[in-house]
Amino acid sequence: MGAASAIVLVFVGCCTNVVFLELLVKEEPGSGNIITCAQFVFIALHGFLFTTQLGTKKNVVPIRDYMVLVVLFFVVNVCNNLAFAFNISMPLHMIFRSGGLIANMVMAVVVMGRRYSASKCLSVGMITLGTLVCTYASAQTLDKGGGGSNDGGSGESSEGSEGVVPSLVTWLGGIALLTFALFLSARMGIFQECLYTRYGKHPWEALFYIHALSLPGFLLTVGSIIDHAKRFSSSMPLPSLASVPLLAAIPHMWFYLLGNTLTQFVCISSVFHLTSECTSLTVTLVLTLRKFLSLLFSIAYFRNPFTVTHWLGTALVFGGTLLFSEVPDKLREAVAPSPPVAAIITTTRKTD
């Protein structure tokens, strides 16, 4: 698979994954644990078969180092998925996680003592402001009753038997979860960078061990997983598949979960392959465009509330991301005219 194929699969896999994820959390907002568990089980099984070759291939990085990554990675994923149960919309979830650059910069300064240029600081400021703008806009939408039920004009929220009560306290809990996961993910990235420096890059090995060693952690959420498995099984089959023999009887929530798990694997594997085929600039551009396309599709297809303020915040986040990755400078270098051949020869002779 070449770079072009990897780029196509990144867009197809990651954007399709967002669709299945939103279909799941729209109907079952608290289903983050079963979604994460299904993804981890599938990736672990695939890695056991193909990466470790049924356990016959010895790991390069010690297990004790992977265990640190396991704890960090598991907590980050559970927090991100659990945030949906706190009245966090998909657009806000995607925009908030796009602010990971500031978290990485802060952790790099605190942990590794790094220093950054003025352009890097400016880009971080843009991303921070964009995240705050979108967060404020979503809070305003929440205060106006968007996305929730009302008791008919009394101004007090009432809890239904099948829904999540939208409240400011609940919403702030989701923001706290996303913030915690953001900085913990940045710390995990720094630790992983140190491992790569010490042992070399082994992304597929890391992908397998992180997911496989995380599986026992799901015993802590087994109650939620079983509960949502029952809810998934009680859901109705998709009417559009009524004429398909093997799929007609599958409850639609299990179908959505299968689609989410498979597309998540396509997304992750394509990103890993892309990093081995292209420069970091190309990978950054592809992932940034993919996030933006997923955001637009989520807003248009699922009709999520999105105001002018949201658009301003989005522009700041993605503009800051491009500035941070030095995309404008690289593009100027790419389109700059090459020096004449005669000039190059003359310069070479003078040097000789």
CSV table of N, CA, C and O in Angstrom, one decimal, residues 18 28 30 66 76 93 102 131 157 173 199 244 263 305 325 332 342:
chain,number,residue,atom,x,y,z
A,18,VAL,N,-16.3,8.3,12.7
A,18,VAL,CA,-17.0,9.3,13.4
A,18,VAL,C,-18.5,9.1,13.2
A,18,VAL,O,-19.3,9.4,14.1
A,28,GLU,N,-27.2,5.9,22.8
A,28,GLU,CA,-26.7,5.5,24.1
A,28,GLU,C,-25.5,6.3,24.5
A,28,GLU,O,-24.4,5.9,24.2
A,30,GLY,N,-24.0,6.8,27.2
A,30,GLY,CA,-23.1,6.2,28.2
A,30,GLY,C,-22.4,5.0,27.7
A,30,GLY,O,-21.9,4.2,28.5
A,66,TYR,N,5.9,-0.8,28.7
A,66,TYR,CA,4.6,-0.8,28.0
A,66,TYR,C,3.5,-0.7,29.1
A,66,TYR,O,2.4,-0.1,28.8
A,76,VAL,N,-6.9,7.6,29.3
A,76,VAL,CA,-7.2,8.6,28.3
A,76,VAL,C,-8.4,8.2,27.4
A,76,VAL,O,-9.3,9.0,27.2
A,93,HIS,N,-16.5,17.8,21.2
A,93,HIS,CA,-15.5,16.8,21.5
A,93,HIS,C,-14.3,16.8,20.5
A,93,HIS,O,-13.2,16.7,20.9
A,102,ILE,N,-1.4,22.5,22.6
A,102,ILE,CA,-1.0,23.3,23.7
A,102,ILE,C,-0.7,22.4,24.9
A,102,ILE,O,0.2,22.7,25.7
A,131,THR,N,-10.4,27.0,21.4
A,131,THR,CA,-11.0,26.0,22.3
A,131,THR,C,-11.9,26.7,23.3
A,131,THR,O,-13.0,26.2,23.5
A,157,SER,N,-34.9,21.7,34.7
A,157,SER,CA,-34.7,20.4,33.9
A,157,SER,C,-35.4,19.3,34.6
A,157,SER,O,-35.4,19.2,35.8
A,173,GLY,N,-18.6,18.7,34.1
A,173,GLY,CA,-17.9,17.4,34.4
A,173,GLY,C,-17.3,16.8,33.1
A,173,GLY,O,-16.2,16.3,33.1
A,199,TYR,N,14.8,2.6,22.5
A,199,TYR,CA,14.7,1.3,21.9
A,199,TYR,C,14.5,1.3,20.4
A,199,TYR,O,14.5,0.2,19.7
A,244,VAL,N,-31.6,-8.8,3.6
A,244,VAL,CA,-30.3,-9.4,3.6
A,244,VAL,C,-30.3,-10.6,4.6
A,244,VAL,O,-30.5,-10.3,5.8
A,263,THR,N,-13.9,0.4,11.4
A,263,THR,CA,-13.4,1.6,10.8
A,263,THR,C,-12.3,2.2,11.7
A,263,THR,O,-11.4,2.9,11.2
A,305,PRO,N,-26.0,21.7,16.7
A,305,PRO,CA,-25.9,23.1,16.8
A,305,PRO,C,-24.5,23.7,16.5
A,305,PRO,O,-23.6,23.2,17.1
A,325,SER,N,2.6,23.6,13.0
A,325,SER,CA,3.3,22.6,12.2
A,325,SER,C,4.1,23.2,11.1
A,325,SER,O,4.7,22.5,10.3
A,332,ARG,N,5.7,27.9,1.4
A,332,ARG,CA,6.4,28.9,0.7
A,332,ARG,C,7.8,28.4,0.1
A,332,ARG,O,8.2,28.8,-1.0
A,342,ALA,N,23.0,27.6,-14.0
A,342,ALA,CA,24.2,28.3,-14.1
A,342,ALA,C,24.7,28.9,-12.8
A,342,ALA,O,25.9,28.9,-12.5
